[in-house]
Short mmCIF file of C-alpha atoms and ligand atoms in Angstrom, two decimals:
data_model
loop_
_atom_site.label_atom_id
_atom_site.label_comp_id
_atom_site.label_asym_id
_atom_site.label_seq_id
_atom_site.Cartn_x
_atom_site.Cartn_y
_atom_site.Cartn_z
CA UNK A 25 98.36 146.85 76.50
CA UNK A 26 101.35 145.40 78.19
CA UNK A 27 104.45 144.49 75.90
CA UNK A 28 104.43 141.15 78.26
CA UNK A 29 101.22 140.06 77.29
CA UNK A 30 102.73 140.11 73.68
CA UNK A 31 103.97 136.37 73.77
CA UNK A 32 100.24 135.44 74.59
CA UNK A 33 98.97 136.71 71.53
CA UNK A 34 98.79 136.37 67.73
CA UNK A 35 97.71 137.76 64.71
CA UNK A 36 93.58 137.28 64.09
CA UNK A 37 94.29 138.07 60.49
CA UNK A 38 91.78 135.60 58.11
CA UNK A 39 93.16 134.55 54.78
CA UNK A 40 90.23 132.34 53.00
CA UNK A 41 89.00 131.75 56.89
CA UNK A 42 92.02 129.97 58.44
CA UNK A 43 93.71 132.10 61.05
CA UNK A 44 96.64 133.62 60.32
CA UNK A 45 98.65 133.04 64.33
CA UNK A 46 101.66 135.10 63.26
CA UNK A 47 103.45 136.46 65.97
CA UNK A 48 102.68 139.88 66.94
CA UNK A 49 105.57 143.06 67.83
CA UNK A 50 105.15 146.73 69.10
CA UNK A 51 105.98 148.83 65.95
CA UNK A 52 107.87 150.95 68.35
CA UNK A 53 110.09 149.09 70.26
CA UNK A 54 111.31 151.56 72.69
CA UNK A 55 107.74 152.20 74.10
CA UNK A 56 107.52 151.85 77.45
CA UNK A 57 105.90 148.15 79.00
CA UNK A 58 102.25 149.92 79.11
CA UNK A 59 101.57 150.91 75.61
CA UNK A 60 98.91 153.66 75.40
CA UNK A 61 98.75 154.53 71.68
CA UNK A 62 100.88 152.36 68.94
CA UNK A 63 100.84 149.99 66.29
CA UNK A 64 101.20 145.98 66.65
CA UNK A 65 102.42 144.12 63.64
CA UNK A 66 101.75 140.67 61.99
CA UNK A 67 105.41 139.22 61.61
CA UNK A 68 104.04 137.05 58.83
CA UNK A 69 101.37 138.60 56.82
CA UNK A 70 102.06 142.53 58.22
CA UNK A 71 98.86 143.21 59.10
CA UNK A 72 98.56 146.41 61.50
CA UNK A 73 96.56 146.52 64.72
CA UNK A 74 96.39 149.73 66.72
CA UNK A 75 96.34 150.34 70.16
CA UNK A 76 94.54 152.93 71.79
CA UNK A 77 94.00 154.23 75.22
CA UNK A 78 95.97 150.87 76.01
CA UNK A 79 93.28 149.05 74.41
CA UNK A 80 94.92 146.77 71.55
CA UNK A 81 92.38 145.90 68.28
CA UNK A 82 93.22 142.51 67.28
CA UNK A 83 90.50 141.80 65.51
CA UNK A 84 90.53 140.69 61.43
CA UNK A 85 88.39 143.88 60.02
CA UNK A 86 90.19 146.70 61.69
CA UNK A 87 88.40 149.25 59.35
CA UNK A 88 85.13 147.03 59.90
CA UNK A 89 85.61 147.54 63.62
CA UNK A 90 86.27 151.26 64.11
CA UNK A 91 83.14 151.64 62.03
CA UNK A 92 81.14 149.61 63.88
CA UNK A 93 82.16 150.25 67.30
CA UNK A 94 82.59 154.19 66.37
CA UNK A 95 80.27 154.89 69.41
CA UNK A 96 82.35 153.42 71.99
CA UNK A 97 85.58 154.29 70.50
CA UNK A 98 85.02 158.46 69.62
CA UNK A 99 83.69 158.74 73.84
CA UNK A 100 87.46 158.00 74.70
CA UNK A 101 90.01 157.99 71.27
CA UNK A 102 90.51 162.21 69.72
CA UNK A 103 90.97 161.43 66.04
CA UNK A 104 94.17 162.32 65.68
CA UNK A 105 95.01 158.73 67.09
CA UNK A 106 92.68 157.16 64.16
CA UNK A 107 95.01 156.06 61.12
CA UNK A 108 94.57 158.30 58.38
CA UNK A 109 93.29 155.34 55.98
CA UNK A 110 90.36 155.01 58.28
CA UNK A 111 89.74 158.50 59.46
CA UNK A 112 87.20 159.97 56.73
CA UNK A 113 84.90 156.72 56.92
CA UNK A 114 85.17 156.83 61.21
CA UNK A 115 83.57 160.00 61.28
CA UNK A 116 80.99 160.28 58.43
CA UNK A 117 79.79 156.94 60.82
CA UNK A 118 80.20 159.08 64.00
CA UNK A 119 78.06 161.63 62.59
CA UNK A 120 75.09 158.83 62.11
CA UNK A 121 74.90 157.35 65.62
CA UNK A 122 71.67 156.91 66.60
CA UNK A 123 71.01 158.59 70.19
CA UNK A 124 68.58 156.19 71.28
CA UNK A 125 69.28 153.38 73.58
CA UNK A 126 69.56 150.10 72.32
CA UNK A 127 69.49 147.31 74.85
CA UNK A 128 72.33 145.32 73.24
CA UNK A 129 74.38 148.17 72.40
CA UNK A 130 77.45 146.93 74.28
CA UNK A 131 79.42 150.53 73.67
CA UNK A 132 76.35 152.20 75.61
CA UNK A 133 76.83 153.75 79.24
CA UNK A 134 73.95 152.13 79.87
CA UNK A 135 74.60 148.68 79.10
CA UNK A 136 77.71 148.73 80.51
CA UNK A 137 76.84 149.45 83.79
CA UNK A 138 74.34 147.07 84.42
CA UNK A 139 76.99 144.81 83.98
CA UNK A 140 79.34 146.70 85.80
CA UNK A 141 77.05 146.37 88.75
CA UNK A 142 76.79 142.28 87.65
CA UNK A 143 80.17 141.96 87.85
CA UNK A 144 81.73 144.58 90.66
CA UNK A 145 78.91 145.24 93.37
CA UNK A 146 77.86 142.10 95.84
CA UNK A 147 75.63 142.36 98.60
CA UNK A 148 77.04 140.35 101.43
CA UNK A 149 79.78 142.76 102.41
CA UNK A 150 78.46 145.56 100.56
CA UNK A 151 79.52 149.00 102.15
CA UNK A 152 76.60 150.96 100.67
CA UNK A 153 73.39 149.31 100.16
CA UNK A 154 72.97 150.25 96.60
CA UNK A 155 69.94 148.45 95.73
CA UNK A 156 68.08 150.89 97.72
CA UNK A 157 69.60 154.50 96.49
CA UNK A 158 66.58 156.10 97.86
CA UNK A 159 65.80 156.04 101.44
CA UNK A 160 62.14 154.10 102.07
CA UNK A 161 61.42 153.96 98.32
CA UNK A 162 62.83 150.31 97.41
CA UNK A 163 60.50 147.32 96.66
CA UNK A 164 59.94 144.83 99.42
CA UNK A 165 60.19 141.99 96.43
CA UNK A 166 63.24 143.71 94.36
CA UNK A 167 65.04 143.78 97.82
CA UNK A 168 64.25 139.78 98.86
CA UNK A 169 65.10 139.37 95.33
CA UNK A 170 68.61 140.85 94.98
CA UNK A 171 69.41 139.60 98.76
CA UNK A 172 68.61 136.48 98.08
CA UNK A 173 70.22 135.68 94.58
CA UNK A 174 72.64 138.12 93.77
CA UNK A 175 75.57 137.15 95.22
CA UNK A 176 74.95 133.50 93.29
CA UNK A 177 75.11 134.34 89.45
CA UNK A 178 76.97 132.75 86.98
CA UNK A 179 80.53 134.38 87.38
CA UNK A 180 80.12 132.58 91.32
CA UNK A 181 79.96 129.07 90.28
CA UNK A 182 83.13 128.91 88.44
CA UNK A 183 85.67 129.35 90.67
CA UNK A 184 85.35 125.97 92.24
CA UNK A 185 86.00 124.94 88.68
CA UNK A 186 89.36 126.51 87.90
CA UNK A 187 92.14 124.85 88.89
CA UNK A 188 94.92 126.62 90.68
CA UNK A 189 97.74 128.01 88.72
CA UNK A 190 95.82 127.91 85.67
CA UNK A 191 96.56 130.03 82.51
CA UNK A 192 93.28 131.19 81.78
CA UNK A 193 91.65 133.19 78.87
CA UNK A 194 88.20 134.31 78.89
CA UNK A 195 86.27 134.93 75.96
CA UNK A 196 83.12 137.67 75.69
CA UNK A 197 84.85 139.09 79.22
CA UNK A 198 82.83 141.96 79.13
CA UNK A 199 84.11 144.31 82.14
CA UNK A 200 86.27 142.08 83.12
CA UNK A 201 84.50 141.03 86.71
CA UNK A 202 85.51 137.40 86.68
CA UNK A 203 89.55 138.34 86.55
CA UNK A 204 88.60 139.23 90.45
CA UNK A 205 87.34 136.27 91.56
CA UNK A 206 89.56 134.20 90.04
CA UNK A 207 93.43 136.36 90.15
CA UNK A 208 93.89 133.63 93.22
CA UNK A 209 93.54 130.63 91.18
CA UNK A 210 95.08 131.86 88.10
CA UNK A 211 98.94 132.80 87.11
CA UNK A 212 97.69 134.59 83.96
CA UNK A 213 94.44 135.40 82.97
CA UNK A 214 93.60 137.06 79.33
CA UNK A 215 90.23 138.90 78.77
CA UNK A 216 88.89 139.21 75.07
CA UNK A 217 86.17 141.05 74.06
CA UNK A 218 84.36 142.83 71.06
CA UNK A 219 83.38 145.22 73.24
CA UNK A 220 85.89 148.41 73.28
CA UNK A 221 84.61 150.32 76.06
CA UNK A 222 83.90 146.86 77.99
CA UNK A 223 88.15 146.55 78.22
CA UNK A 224 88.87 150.00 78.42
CA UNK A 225 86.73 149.29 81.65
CA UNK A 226 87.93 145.73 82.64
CA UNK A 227 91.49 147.14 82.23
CA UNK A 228 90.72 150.24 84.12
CA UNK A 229 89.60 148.25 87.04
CA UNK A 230 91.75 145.94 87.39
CA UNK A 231 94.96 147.38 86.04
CA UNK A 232 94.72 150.88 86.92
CA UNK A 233 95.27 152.69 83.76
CA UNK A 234 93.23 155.54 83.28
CA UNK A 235 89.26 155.72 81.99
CA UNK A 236 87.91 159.33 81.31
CA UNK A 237 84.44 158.25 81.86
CA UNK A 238 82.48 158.06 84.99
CA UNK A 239 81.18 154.63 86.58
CA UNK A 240 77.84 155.09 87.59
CA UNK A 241 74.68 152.95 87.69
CA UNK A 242 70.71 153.20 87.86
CA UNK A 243 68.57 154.17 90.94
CA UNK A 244 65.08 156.50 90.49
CA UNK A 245 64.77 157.05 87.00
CA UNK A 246 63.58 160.35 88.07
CA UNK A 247 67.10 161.48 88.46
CA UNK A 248 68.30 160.39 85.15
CA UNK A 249 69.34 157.15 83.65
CA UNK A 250 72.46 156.37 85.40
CA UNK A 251 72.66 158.25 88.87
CA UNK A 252 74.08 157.05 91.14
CA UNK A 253 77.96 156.79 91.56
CA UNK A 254 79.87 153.72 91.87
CA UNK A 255 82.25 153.12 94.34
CA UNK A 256 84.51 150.09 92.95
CA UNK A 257 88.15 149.48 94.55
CA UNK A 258 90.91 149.80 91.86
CA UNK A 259 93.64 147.23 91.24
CA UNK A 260 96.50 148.28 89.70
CA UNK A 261 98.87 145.11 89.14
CA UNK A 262 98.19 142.01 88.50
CA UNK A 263 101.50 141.67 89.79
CA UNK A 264 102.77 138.76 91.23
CA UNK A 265 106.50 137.91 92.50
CA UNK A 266 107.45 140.10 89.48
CA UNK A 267 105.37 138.49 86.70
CA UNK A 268 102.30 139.96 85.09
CA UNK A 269 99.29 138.12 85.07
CA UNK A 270 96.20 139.99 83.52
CA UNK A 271 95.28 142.13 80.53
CA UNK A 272 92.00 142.40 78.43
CA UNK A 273 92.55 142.73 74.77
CA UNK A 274 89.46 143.78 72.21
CA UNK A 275 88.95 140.35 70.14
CA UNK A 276 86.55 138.21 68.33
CA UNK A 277 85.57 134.75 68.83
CA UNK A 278 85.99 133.61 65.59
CA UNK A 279 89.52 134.90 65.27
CA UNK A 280 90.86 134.81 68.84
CA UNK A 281 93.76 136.59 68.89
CA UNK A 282 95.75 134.28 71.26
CA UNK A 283 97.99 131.64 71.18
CA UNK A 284 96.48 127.97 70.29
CA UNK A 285 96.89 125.30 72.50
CA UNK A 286 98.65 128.46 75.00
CA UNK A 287 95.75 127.87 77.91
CA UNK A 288 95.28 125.48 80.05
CA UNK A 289 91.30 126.76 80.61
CA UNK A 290 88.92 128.86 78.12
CA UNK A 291 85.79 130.50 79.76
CA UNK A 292 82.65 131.62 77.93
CA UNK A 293 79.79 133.13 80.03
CA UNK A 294 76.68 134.12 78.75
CA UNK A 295 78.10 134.80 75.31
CA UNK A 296 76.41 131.68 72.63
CA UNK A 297 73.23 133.03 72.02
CA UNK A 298 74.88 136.27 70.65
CA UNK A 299 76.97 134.19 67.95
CA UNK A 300 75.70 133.72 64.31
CA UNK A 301 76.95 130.33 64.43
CA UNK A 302 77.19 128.93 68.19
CA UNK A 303 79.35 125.86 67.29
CA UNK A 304 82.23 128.43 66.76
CA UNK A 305 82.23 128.88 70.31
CA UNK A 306 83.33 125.69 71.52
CA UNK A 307 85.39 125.44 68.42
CA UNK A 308 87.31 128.50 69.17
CA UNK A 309 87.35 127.33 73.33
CA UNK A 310 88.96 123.97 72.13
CA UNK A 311 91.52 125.82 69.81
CA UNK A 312 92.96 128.18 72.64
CA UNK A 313 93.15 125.11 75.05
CA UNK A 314 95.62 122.30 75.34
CA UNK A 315 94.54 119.06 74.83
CA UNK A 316 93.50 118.07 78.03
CA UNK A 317 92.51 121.58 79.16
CA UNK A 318 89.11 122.77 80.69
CA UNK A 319 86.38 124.50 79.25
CA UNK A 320 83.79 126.66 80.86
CA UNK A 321 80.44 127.69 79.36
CA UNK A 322 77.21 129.02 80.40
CA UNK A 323 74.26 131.09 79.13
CA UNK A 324 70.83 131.98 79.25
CA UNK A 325 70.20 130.82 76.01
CA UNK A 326 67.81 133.86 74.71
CA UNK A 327 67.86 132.29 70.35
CA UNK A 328 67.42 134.98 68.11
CA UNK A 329 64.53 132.56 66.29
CA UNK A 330 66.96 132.28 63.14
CA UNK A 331 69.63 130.75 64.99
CA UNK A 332 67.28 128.30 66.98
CA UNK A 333 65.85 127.37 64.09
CA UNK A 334 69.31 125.99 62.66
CA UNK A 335 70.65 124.57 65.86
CA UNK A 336 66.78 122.43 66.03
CA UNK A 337 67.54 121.59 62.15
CA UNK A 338 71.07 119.92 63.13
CA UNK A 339 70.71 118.47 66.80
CA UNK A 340 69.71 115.01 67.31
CA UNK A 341 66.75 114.16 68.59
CA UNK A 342 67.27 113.22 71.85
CA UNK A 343 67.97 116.46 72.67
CA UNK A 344 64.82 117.98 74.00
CA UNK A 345 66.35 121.73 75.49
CA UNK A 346 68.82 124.73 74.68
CA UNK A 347 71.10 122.95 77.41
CA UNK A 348 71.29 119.39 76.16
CA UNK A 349 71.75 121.23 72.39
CA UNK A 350 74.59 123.25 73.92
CA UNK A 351 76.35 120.43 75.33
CA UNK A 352 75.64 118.48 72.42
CA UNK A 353 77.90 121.27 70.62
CA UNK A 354 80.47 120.83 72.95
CA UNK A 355 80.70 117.10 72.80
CA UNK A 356 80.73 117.45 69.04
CA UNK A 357 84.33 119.90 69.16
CA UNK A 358 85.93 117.22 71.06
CA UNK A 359 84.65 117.56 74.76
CA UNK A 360 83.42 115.59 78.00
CA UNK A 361 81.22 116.97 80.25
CA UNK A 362 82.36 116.91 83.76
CA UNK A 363 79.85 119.04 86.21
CA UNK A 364 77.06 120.97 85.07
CA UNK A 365 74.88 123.18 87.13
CA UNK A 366 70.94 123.89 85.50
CA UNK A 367 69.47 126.91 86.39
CA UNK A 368 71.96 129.46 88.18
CA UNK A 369 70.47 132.88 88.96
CA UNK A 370 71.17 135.89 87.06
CA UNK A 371 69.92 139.18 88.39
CA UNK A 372 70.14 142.77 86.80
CA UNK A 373 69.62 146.05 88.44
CA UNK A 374 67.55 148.09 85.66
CA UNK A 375 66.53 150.34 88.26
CA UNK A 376 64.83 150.89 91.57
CA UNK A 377 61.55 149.23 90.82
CA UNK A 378 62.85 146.44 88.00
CA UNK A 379 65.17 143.77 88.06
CA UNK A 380 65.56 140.98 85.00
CA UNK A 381 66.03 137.66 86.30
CA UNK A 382 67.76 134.74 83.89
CA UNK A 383 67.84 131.34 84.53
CA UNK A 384 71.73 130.28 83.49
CA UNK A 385 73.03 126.98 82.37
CA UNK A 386 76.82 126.44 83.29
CA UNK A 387 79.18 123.49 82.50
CA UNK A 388 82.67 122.65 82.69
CA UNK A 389 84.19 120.22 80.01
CA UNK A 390 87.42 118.45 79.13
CA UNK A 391 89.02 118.62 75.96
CA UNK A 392 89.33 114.93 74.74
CA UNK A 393 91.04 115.16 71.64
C1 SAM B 420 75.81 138.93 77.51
S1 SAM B 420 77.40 139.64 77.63
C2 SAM B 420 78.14 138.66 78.92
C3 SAM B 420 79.34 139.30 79.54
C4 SAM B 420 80.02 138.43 80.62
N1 SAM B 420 80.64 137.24 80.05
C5 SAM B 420 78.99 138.02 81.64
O1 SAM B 420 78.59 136.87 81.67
O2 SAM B 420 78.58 138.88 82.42
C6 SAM B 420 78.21 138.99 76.19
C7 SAM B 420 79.60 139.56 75.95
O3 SAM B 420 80.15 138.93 74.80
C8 SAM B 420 80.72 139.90 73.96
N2 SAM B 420 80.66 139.37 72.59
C9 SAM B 420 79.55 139.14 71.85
N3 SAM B 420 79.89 138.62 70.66
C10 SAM B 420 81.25 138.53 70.65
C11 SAM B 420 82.21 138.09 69.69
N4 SAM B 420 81.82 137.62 68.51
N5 SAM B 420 83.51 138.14 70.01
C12 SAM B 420 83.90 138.61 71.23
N6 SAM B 420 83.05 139.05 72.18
C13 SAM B 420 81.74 139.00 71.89
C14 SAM B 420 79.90 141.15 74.18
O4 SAM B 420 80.61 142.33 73.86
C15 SAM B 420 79.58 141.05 75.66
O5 SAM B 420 80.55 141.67 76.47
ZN1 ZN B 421 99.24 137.86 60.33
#
């Protein structure tokens, strides 16, 4: 993490659900302005967050987390960097990770990289033709497919809606793909995520600090899950006339561990069908924001049938989709819809002979009140 991202952030701490926003300091104040491995501290309720492999854990359930997240955290973190208090539980849950792949598993090689790809590889200007790995053995179809759309998913439409020299925080970053496209509109851009190896990733990228894993993605399945190499350029600032403008910080969006009111835009893609309770999304995008700010949201909308069935229980009736629902949420915390854009492609490379196509829903909004 980078001590001058510290004025950005607070403390995620929940005490009877309100946040508690304290202001956060390095434990160790002579570490140097990268901090690998330390300890943030709550100046008002002195709760602890540790950083590791630069990767700060502002989140309200540390313990909770490093259980949880074991998978992705153990592939990078030795234990000695684990605090004691936590240590015994961490690895009797090491020991019980399941092997298997799990689709949604966001701390899986797997999963990562197909975002990876999603978020780093484009076809116009590509150097290597990676959707076709294997000489004469790619689909006719997969190929029109990915040529076509690729290049015109959901991190490509909001650009245009960013304005220039916007503080900008971005919330369910993943690997951090959109900081690229938008470091030329933006004069500070924060990524938060639940996702540890996600930042570890997104900060690896696009800061340069180290990752000890290999970036790789799918071609024949014959040669293994993930086996092909990727080739993505490495930025190491975010440097700009002397001030810093990125870092990606492991949060949750119902205690986002940054400033309120601190942004001028809050982005959401693809990240409000995996809430429990979707209106916290643009209740935590309205919080971050000043009044006045923009908001950005899309998604696929894929309803685990629980939460549908509460969001059809509560919308009016005049809403007849997932998209007029979601805007209907939005509207609800406080914001106008400016420009909305239906069905946006969203491709993923599985492997050679399977792609998964979304249709997206993408809006920008203004926060009224
Ligand atoms: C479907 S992925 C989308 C990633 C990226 N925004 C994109 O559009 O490619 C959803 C992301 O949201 C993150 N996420 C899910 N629930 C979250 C939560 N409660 N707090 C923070 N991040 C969350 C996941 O770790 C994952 O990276
Ligand atoms: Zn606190």
């Amino acid at each position: 993490m980078l001590k001058s991202t510290l004025p950005r952030l607070c403390c995620p701490q929940l005490h009877r659900e309100k946040q508690c926003l304290g202001a956060l300091q390095i434990k160790d104040e002579s570490a140097p302005d990268e901090i690998t491995y330390g300890t943030l501290l709550c100046s008002v309720c002195e709760s602890e967050y540790p950083i590791f492999e630069g990767v700060a854990i502002l989140v309200p359930d540390v313990r909770a987390y490093l259980l949880t997240h074991v998978k992705g955290i153990s592939k990078f973190v030795a234990d000695e960097h684990i605090p004691l208090e936590y240590l015994e539980d961490y690895q009797d849950y090491r020991n019980e990770i399941e092997e298997e792949h799990i689709e949604e598993d966001l701390e899986s090689d797997r999963v990562n990289a197909l975002y990876l790809m999603n978020h780093y590889l484009s076809v116009s200007g590509a150097e290597t033709q990676w959707w076709k790995s294997v000489p004469e053995s790619e689909s006719p179809l997969i190929t029109e497919l990915i040529e076509k759309y690729w290049d015109h998913g959901p991190l490509s439409v909001v650009p245009a809606w960013v304005p220039e020299h916007s503080a900008v925080i971005e919330l369910g970053c993943g690997v951090g793909g959109l900081y690229r496209k938008l470091k030329k509109h933006s004069d500070f851009y924060l990524g938060v995520d639940s996702s540890f190896q996600s930042i570890l990733i997104a900060r690896h990228l696009n800061l340069g600090t180290p990752y000890r894993g290999e970036l790789r993605y799918p071609g024949d399945l014959l040669y293994g899950n993930l086996s092909q190499k990727m080739e993505v350029s490495i930025e190491s600032g975010g440097q700009r006339e002397g001030k810093l403008q990125v870092d990606f910080v492991v949060g949750e969006i119902d205690a986002v561990p940054a400033i309120h009111g601190g942004f001028d835009v809050s982005i959401s893609l693809n990240a409000i069908d995996m809430l429990d309770e979707p209106k916290r999304l643009p209740e935590a995008q309205a919080r971050v924001i000043k009044s006045g700010g923009l908001c950005i949201q899309s998604g696929p909308y894929i309803w685990h049938e629980k939460i549908a069935r509460g969001l059809r229980g509560r919308a009016p009736r005049d809403t007849k989709d997932s998209a007029s629902v979601v805007e209907w949420l939005y509207r609800k915390s406080g914001f106008k819809i400016e420009d909305s854009e239906r069905h946006i492609p969203w491709l993923f490379f599985k492997h050679l002979r399977q792609i998964e196509i979304y249709s997206v829903h993408a809006f920008v909004a203004k926060k009224e009140t």
